mmCIF file of N, CA and C in Angstrom:
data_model
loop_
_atom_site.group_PDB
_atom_site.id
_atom_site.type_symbol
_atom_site.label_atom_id
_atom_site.label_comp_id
_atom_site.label_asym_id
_atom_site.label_seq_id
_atom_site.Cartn_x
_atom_site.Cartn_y
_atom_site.Cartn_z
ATOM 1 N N UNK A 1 0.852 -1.175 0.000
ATOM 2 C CA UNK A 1 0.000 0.000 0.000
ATOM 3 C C UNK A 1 0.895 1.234 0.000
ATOM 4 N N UNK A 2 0.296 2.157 -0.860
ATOM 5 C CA UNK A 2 1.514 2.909 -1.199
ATOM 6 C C UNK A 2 0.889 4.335 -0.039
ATOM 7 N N UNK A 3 1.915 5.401 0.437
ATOM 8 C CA UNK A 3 1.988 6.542 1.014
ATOM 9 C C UNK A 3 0.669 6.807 1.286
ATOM 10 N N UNK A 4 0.498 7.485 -0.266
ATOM 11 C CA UNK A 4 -0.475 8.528 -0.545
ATOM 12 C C UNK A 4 -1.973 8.039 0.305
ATOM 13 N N UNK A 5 -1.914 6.575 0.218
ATOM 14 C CA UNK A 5 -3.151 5.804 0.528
ATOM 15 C C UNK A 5 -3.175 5.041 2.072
ATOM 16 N N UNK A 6 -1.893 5.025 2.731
ATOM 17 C CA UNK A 6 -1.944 4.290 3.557
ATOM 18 C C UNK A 6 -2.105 5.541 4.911
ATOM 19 N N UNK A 7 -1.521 6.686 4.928
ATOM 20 C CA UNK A 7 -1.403 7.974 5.599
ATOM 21 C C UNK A 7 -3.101 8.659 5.497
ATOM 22 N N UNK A 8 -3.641 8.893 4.668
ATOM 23 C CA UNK A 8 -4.641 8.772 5.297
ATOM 24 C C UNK A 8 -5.356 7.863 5.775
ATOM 25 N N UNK A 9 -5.819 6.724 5.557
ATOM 26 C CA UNK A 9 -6.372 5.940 6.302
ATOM 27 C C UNK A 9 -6.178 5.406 7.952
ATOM 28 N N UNK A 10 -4.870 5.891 7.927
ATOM 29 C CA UNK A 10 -4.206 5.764 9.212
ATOM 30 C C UNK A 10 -5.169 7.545 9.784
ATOM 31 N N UNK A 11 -5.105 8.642 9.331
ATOM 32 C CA UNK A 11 -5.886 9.531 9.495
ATOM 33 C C UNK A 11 -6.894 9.293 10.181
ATOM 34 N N UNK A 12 -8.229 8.648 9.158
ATOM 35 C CA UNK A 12 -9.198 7.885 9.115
ATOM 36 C C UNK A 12 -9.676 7.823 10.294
ATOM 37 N N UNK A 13 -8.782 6.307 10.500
ATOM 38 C CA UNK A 13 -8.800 5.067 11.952
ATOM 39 C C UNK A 13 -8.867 6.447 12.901
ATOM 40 N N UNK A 14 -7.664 7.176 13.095
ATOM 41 C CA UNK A 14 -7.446 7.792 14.397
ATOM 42 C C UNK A 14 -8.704 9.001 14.553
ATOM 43 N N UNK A 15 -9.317 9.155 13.549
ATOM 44 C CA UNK A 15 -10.394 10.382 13.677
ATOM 45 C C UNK A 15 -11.627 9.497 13.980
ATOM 46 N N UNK A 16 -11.601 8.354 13.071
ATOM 47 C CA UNK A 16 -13.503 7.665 13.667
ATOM 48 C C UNK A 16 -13.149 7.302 15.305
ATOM 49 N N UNK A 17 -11.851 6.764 15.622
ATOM 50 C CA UNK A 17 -11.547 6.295 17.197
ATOM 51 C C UNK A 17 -11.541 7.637 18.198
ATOM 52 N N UNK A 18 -11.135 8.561 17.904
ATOM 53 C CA UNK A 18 -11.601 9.733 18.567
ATOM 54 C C UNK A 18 -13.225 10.511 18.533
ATOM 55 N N UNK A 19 -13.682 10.144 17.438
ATOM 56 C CA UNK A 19 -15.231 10.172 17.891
ATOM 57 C C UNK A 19 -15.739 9.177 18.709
ATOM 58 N N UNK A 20 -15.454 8.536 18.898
ATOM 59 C CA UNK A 20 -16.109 7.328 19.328
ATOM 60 C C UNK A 20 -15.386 7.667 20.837
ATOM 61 N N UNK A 21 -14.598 7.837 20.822
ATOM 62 C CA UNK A 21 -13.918 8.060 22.615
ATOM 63 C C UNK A 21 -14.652 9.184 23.357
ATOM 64 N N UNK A 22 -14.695 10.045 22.318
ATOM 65 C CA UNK A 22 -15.309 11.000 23.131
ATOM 66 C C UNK A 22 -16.805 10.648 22.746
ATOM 67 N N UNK A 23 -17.764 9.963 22.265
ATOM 68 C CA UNK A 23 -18.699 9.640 22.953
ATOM 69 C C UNK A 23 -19.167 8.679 23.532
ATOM 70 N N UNK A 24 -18.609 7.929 23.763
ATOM 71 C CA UNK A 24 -19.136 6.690 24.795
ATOM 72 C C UNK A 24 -18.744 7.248 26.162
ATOM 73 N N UNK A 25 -18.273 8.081 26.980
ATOM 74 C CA UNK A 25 -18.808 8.576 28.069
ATOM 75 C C UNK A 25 -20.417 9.093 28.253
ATOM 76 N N UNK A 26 -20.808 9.302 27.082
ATOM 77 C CA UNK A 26 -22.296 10.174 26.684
ATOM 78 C C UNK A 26 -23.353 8.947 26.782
ATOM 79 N N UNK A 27 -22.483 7.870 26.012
ATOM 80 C CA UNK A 27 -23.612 6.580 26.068
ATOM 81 C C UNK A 27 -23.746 5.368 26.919
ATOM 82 N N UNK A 28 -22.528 5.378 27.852
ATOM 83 C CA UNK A 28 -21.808 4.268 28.535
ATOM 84 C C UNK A 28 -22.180 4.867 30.097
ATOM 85 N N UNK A 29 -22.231 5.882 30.432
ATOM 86 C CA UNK A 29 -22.548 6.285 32.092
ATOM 87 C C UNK A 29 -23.747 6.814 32.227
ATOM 88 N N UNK A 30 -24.247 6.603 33.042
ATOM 89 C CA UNK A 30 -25.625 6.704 33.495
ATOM 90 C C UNK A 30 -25.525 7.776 34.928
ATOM 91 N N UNK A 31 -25.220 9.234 34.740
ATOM 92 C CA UNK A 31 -25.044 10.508 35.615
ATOM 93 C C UNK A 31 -26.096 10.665 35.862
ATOM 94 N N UNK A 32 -26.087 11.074 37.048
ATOM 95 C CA UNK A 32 -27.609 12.031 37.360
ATOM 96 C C UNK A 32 -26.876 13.339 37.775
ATOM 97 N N UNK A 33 -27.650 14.209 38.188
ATOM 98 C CA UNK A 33 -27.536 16.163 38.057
ATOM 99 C C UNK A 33 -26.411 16.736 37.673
ATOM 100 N N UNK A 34 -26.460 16.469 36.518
ATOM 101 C CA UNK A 34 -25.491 17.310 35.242
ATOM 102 C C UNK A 34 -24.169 17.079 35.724
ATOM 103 N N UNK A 35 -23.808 15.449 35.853
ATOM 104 C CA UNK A 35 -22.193 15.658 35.958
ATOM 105 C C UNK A 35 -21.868 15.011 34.562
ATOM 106 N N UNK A 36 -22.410 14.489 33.790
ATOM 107 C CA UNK A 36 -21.744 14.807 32.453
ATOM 108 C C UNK A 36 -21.868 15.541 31.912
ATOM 109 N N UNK A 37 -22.973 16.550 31.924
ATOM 110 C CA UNK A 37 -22.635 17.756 31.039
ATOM 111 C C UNK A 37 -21.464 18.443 31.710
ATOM 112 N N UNK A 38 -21.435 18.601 32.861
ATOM 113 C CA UNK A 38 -20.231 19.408 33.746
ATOM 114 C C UNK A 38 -19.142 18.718 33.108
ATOM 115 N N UNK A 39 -19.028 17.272 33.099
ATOM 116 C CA UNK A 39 -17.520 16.483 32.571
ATOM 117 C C UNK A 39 -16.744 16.712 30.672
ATOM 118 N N UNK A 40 -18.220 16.725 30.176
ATOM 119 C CA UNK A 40 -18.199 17.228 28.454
ATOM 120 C C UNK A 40 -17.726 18.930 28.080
ATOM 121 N N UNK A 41 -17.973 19.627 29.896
ATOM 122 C CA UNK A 41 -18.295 21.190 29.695
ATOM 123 C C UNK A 41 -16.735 21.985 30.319
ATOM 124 N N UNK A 42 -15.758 20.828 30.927
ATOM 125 C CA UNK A 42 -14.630 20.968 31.795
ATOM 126 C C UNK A 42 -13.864 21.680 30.777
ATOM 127 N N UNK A 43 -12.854 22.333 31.017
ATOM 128 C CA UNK A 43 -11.870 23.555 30.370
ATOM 129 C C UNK A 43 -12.171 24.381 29.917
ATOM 130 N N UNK A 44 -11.618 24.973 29.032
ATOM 131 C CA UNK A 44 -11.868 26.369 28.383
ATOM 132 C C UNK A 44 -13.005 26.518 27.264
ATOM 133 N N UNK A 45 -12.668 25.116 26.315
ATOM 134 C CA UNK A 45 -13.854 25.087 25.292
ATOM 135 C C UNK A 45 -14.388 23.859 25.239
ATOM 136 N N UNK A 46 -14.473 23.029 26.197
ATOM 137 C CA UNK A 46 -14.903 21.081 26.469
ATOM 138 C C UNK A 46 -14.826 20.395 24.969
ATOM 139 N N UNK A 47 -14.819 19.480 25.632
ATOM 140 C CA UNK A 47 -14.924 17.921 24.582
ATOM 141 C C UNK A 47 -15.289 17.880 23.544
ATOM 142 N N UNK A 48 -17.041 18.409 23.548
ATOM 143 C CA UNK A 48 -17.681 18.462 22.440
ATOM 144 C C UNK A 48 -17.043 19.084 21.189
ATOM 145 N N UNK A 49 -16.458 19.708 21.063
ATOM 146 C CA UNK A 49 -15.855 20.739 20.066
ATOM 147 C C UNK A 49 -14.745 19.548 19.632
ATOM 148 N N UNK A 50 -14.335 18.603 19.825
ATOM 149 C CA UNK A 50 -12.982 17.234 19.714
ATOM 150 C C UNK A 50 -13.691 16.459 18.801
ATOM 151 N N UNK A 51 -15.108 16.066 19.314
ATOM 152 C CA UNK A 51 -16.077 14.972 18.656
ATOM 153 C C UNK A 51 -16.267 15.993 17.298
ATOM 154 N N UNK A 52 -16.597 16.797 17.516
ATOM 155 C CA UNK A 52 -17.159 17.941 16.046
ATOM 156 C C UNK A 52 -16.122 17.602 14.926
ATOM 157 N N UNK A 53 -15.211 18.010 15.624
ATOM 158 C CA UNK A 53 -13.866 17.995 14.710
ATOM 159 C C UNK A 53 -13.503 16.994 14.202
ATOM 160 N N UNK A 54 -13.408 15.686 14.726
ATOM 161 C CA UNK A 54 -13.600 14.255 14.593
ATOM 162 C C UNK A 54 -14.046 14.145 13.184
ATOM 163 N N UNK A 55 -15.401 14.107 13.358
ATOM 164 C CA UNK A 55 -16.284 13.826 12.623
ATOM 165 C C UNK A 55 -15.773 14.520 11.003
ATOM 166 N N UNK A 56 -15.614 16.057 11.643
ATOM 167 C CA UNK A 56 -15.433 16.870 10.310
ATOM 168 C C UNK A 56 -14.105 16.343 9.251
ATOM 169 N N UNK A 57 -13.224 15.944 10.226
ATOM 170 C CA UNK A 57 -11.637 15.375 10.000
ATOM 171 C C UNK A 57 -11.962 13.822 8.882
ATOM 172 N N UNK A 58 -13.044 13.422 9.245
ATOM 173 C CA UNK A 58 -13.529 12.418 8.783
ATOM 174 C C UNK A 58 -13.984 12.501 7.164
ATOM 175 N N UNK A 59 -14.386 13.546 6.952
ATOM 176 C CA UNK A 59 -15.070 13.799 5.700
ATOM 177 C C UNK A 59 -13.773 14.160 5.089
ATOM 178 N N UNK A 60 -12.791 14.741 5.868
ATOM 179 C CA UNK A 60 -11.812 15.789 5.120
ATOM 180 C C UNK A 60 -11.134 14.283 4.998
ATOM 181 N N UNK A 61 -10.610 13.616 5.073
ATOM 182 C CA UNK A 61 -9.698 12.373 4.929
ATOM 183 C C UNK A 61 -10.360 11.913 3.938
ATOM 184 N N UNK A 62 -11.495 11.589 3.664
ATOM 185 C CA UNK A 62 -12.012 10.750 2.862
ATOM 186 C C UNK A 62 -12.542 11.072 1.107
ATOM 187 N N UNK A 63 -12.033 12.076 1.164
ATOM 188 C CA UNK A 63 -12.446 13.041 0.191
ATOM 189 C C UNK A 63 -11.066 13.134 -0.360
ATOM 190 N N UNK A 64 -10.377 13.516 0.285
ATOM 191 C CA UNK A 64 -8.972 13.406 0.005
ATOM 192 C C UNK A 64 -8.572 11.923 -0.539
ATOM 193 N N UNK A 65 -8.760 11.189 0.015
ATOM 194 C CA UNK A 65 -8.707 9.746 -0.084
ATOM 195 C C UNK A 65 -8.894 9.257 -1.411
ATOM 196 N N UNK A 66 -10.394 9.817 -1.761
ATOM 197 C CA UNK A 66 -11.199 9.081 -2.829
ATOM 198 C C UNK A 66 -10.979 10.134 -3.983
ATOM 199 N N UNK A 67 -10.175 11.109 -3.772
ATOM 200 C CA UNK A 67 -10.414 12.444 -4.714
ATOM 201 C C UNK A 67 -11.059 12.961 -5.368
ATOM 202 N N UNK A 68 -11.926 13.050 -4.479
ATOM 203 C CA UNK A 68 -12.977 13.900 -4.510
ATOM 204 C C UNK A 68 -13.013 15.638 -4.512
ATOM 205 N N UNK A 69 -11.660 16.238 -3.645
ATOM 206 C CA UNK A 69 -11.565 17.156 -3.452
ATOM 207 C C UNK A 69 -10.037 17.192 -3.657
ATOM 208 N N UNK A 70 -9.313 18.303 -4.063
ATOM 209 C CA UNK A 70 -7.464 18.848 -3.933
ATOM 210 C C UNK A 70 -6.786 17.575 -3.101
ATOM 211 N N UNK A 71 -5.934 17.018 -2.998
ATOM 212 C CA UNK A 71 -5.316 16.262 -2.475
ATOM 213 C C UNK A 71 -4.323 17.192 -1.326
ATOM 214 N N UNK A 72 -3.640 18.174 -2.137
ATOM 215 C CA UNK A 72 -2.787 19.199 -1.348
ATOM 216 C C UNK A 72 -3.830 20.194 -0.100
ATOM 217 N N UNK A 73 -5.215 20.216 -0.428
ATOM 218 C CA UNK A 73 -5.975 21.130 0.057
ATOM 219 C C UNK A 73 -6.667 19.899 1.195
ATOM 220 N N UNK A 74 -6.908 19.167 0.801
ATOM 221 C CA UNK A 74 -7.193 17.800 1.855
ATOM 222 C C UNK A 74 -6.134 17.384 3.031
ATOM 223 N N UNK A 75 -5.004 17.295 2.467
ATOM 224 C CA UNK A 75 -3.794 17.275 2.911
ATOM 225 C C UNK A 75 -3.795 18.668 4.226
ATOM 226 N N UNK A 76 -3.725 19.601 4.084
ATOM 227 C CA UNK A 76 -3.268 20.747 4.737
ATOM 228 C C UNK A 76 -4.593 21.097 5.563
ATOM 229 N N UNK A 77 -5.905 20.480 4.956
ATOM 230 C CA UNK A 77 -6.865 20.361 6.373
ATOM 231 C C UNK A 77 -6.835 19.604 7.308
ATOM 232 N N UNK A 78 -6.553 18.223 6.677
ATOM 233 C CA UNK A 78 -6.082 17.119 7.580
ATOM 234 C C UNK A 78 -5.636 17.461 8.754
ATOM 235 N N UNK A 79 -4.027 18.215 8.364
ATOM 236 C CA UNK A 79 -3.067 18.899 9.091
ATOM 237 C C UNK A 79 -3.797 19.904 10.536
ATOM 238 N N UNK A 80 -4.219 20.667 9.951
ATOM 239 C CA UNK A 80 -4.586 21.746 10.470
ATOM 240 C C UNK A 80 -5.679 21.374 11.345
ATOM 241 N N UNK A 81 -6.901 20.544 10.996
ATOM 242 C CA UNK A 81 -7.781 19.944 12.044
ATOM 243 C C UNK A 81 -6.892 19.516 13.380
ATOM 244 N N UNK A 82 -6.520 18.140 12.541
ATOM 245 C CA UNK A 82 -5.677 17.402 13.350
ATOM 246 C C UNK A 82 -4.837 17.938 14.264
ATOM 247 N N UNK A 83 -4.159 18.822 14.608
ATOM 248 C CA UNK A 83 -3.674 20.062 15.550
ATOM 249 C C UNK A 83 -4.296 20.555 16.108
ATOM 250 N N UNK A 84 -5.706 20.841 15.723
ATOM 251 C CA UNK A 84 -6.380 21.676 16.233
ATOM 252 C C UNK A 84 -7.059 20.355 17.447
ATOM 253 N N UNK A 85 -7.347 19.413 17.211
ATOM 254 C CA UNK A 85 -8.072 18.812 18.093
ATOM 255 C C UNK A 85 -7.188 17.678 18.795
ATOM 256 N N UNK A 86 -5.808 17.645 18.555
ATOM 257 C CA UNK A 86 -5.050 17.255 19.453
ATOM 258 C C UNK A 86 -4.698 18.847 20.989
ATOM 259 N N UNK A 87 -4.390 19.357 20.107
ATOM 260 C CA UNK A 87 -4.019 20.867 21.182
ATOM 261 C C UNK A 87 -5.599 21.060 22.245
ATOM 262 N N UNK A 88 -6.881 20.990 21.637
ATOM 263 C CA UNK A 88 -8.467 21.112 22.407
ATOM 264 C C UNK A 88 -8.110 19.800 23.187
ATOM 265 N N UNK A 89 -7.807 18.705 23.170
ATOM 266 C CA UNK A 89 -7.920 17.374 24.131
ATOM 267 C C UNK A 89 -6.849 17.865 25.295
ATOM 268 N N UNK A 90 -5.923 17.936 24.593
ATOM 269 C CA UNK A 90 -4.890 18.076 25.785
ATOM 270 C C UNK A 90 -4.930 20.008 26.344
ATOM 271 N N UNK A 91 -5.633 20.361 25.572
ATOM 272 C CA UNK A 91 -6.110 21.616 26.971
ATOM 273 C C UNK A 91 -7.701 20.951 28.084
ATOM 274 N N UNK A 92 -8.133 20.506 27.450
ATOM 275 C CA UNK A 92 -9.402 19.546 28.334
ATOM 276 C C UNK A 92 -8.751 18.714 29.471
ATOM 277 N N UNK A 93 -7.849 17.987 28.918
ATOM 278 C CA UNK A 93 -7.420 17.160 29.887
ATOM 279 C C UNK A 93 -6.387 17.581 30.858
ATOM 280 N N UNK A 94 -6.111 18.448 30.776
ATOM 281 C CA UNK A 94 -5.308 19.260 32.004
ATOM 282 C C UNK A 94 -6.157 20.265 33.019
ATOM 283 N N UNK A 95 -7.009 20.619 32.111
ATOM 284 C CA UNK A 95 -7.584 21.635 32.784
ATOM 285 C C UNK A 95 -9.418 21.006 33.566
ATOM 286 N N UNK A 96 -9.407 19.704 33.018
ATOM 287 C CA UNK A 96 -10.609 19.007 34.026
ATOM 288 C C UNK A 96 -10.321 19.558 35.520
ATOM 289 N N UNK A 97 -11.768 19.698 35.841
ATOM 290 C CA UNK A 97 -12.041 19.609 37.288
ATOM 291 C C UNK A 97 -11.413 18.494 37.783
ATOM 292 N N UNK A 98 -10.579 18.302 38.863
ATOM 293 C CA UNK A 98 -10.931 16.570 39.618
ATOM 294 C C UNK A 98 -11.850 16.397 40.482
ATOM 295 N N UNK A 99 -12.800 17.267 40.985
ATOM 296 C CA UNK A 99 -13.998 16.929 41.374
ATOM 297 C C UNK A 99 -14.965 16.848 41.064
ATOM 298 N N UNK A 100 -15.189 17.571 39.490
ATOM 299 C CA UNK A 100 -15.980 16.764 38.219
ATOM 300 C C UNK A 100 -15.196 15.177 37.531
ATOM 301 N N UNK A 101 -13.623 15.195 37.562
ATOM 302 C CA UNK A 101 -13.746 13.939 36.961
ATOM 303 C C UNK A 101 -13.843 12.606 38.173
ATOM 304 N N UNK A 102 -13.745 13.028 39.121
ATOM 305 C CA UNK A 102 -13.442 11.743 40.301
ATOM 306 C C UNK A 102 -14.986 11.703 41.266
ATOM 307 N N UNK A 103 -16.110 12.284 40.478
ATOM 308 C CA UNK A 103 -17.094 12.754 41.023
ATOM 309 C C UNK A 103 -18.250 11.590 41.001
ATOM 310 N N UNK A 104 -17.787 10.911 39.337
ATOM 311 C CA UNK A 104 -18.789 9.691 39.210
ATOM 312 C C UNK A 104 -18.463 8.237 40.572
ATOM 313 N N UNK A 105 -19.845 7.562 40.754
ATOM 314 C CA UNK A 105 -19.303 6.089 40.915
ATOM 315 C C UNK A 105 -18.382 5.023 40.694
ATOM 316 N N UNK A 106 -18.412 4.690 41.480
ATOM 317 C CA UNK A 106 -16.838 3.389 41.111
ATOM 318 C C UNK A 106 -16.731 2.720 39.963
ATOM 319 N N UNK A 107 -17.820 2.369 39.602
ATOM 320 C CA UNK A 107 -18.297 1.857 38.357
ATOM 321 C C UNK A 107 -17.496 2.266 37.295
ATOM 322 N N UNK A 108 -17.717 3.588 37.334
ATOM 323 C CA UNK A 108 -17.667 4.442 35.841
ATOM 324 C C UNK A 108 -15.515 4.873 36.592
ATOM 325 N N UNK A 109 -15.209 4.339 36.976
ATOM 326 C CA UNK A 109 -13.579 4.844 37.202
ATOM 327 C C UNK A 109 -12.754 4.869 36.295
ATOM 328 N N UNK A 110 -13.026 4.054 35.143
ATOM 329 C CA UNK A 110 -12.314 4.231 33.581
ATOM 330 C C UNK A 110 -11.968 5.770 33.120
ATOM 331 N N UNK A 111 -13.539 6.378 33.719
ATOM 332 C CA UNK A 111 -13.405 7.656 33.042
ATOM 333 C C UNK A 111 -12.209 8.415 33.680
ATOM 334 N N UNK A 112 -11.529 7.911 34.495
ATOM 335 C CA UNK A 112 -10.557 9.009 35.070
ATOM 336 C C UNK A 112 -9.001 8.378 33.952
ATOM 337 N N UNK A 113 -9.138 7.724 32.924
ATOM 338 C CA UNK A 113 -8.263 7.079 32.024
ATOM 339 C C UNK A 113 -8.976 7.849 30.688
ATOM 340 N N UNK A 114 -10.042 8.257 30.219
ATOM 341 C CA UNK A 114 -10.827 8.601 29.196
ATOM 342 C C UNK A 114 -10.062 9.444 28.669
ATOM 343 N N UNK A 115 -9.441 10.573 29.591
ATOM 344 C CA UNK A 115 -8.876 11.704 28.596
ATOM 345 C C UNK A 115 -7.776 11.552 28.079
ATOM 346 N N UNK A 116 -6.748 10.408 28.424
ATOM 347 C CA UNK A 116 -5.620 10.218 28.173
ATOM 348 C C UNK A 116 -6.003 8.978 26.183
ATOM 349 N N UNK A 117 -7.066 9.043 26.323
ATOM 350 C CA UNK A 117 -7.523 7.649 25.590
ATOM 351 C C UNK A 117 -7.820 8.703 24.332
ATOM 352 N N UNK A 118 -8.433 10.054 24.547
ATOM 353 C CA UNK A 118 -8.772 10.793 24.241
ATOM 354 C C UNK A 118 -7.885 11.225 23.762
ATOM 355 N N UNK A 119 -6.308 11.936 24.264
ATOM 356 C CA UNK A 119 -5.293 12.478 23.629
ATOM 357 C C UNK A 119 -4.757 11.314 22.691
ATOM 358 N N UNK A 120 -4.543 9.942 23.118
ATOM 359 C CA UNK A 120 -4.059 8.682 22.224
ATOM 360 C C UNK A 120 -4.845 8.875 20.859
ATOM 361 N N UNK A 121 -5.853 8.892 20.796
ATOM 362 C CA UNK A 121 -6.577 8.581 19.618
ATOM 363 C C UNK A 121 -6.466 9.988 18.712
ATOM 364 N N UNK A 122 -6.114 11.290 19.157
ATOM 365 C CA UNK A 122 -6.211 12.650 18.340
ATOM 366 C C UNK A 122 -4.911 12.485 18.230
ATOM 367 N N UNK A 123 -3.891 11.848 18.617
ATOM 368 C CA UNK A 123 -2.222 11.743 18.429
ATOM 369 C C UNK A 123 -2.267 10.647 16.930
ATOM 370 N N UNK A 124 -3.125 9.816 16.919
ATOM 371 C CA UNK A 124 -3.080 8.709 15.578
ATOM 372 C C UNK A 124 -3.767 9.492 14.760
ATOM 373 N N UNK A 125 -4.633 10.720 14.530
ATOM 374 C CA UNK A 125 -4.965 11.401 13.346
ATOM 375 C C UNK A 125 -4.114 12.659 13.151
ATOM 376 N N UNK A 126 -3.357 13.092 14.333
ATOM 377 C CA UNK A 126 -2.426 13.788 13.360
ATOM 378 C C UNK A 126 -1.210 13.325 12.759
ATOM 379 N N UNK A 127 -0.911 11.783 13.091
ATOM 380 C CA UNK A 127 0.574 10.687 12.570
ATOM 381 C C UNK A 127 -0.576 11.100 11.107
ATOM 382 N N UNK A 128 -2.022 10.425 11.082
ATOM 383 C CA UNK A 128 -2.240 10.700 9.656
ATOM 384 C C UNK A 128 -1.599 11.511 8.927
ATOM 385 N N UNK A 129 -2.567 12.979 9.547
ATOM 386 C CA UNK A 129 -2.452 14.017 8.688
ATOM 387 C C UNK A 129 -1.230 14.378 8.257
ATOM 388 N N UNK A 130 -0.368 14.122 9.310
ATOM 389 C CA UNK A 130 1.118 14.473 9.191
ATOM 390 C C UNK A 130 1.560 13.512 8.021
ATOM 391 N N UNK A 131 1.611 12.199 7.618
ATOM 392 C CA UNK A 131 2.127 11.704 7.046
ATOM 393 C C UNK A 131 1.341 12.238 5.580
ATOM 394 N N UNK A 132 -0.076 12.111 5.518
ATOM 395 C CA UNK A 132 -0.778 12.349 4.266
ATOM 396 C C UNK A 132 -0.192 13.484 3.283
ATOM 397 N N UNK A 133 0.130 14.948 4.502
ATOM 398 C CA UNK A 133 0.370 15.998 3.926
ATOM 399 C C UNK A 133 1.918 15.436 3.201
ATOM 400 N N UNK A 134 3.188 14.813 4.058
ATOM 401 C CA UNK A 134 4.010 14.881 3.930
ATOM 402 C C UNK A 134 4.134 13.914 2.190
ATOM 403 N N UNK A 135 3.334 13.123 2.240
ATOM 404 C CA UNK A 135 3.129 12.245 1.027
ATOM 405 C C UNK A 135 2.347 12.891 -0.390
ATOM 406 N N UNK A 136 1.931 14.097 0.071
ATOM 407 C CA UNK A 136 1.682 14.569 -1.118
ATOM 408 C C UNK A 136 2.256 15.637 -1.602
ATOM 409 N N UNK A 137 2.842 16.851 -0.348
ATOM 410 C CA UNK A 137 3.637 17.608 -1.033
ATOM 411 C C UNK A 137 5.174 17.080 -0.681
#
């Protein structure tokens, strides 16, 4: 599998796995009086804005992918998402409450591992983007 094709898809993987991280806290815990919205709402601009981007990163890879759209212009969004929602995780995850994140039941104690799972998975879409861009220009 050559560069051009294997760098994004590696993109891809790391953008659908970062949607998906950041929502299965949404579908997987069962909060009562707004401590997941408080946990989704923690730092400067929360979570939600990671999943957005995700998603959006998703279209931009795949378009690129299938050429559908500029390869160089796919390429340099890739990039540029991908930064953007590695830098939003790891300002979230520093700047959580710990008495919003250590707030749930024993049960749910994973979540105090979530954000780190969270930076892992936005670190494998910018190896994408990084490689995609680097493979085309």
């Amino acid at each position: 599998m050559d560069a051009e094709r294997l760098a994004p898809t590696i993109g891809l993987i790391g953008s659908i796995l970062l949607a998906v991280a950041v929502a299965v806290p949404a579908v997987a815990v069962e909060a009562s009086n707004g401590q997941m919205a408080a946990y989704y709402a923690s730092g400067p601009v929360g979570l939600s804005i990671v999943g957005m981007l995700a998603l959006l990163e998703v279209i931009v890879f795949l378009s690129g992918r299938q050429n559908r759209t500029d390869p160089a212009t796919a390429a340099g969004l890739g990039v540029v998402l991908s930064l953007s929602m590695l830098g939003l995780a790891v300002l979230w995850s520093v700047s959580i409450d710990p008495t919003v994140l250590f707030s749930f039941e024993q049960q749910y104690a994973w979540l105090s591992y979530h954000r780190w799972t969270v930076i892992g998975a936005a670190a494998v879409a910018l190896v994408g983007g990084v490689g995609y861009a680097r493979s085309i220009l």
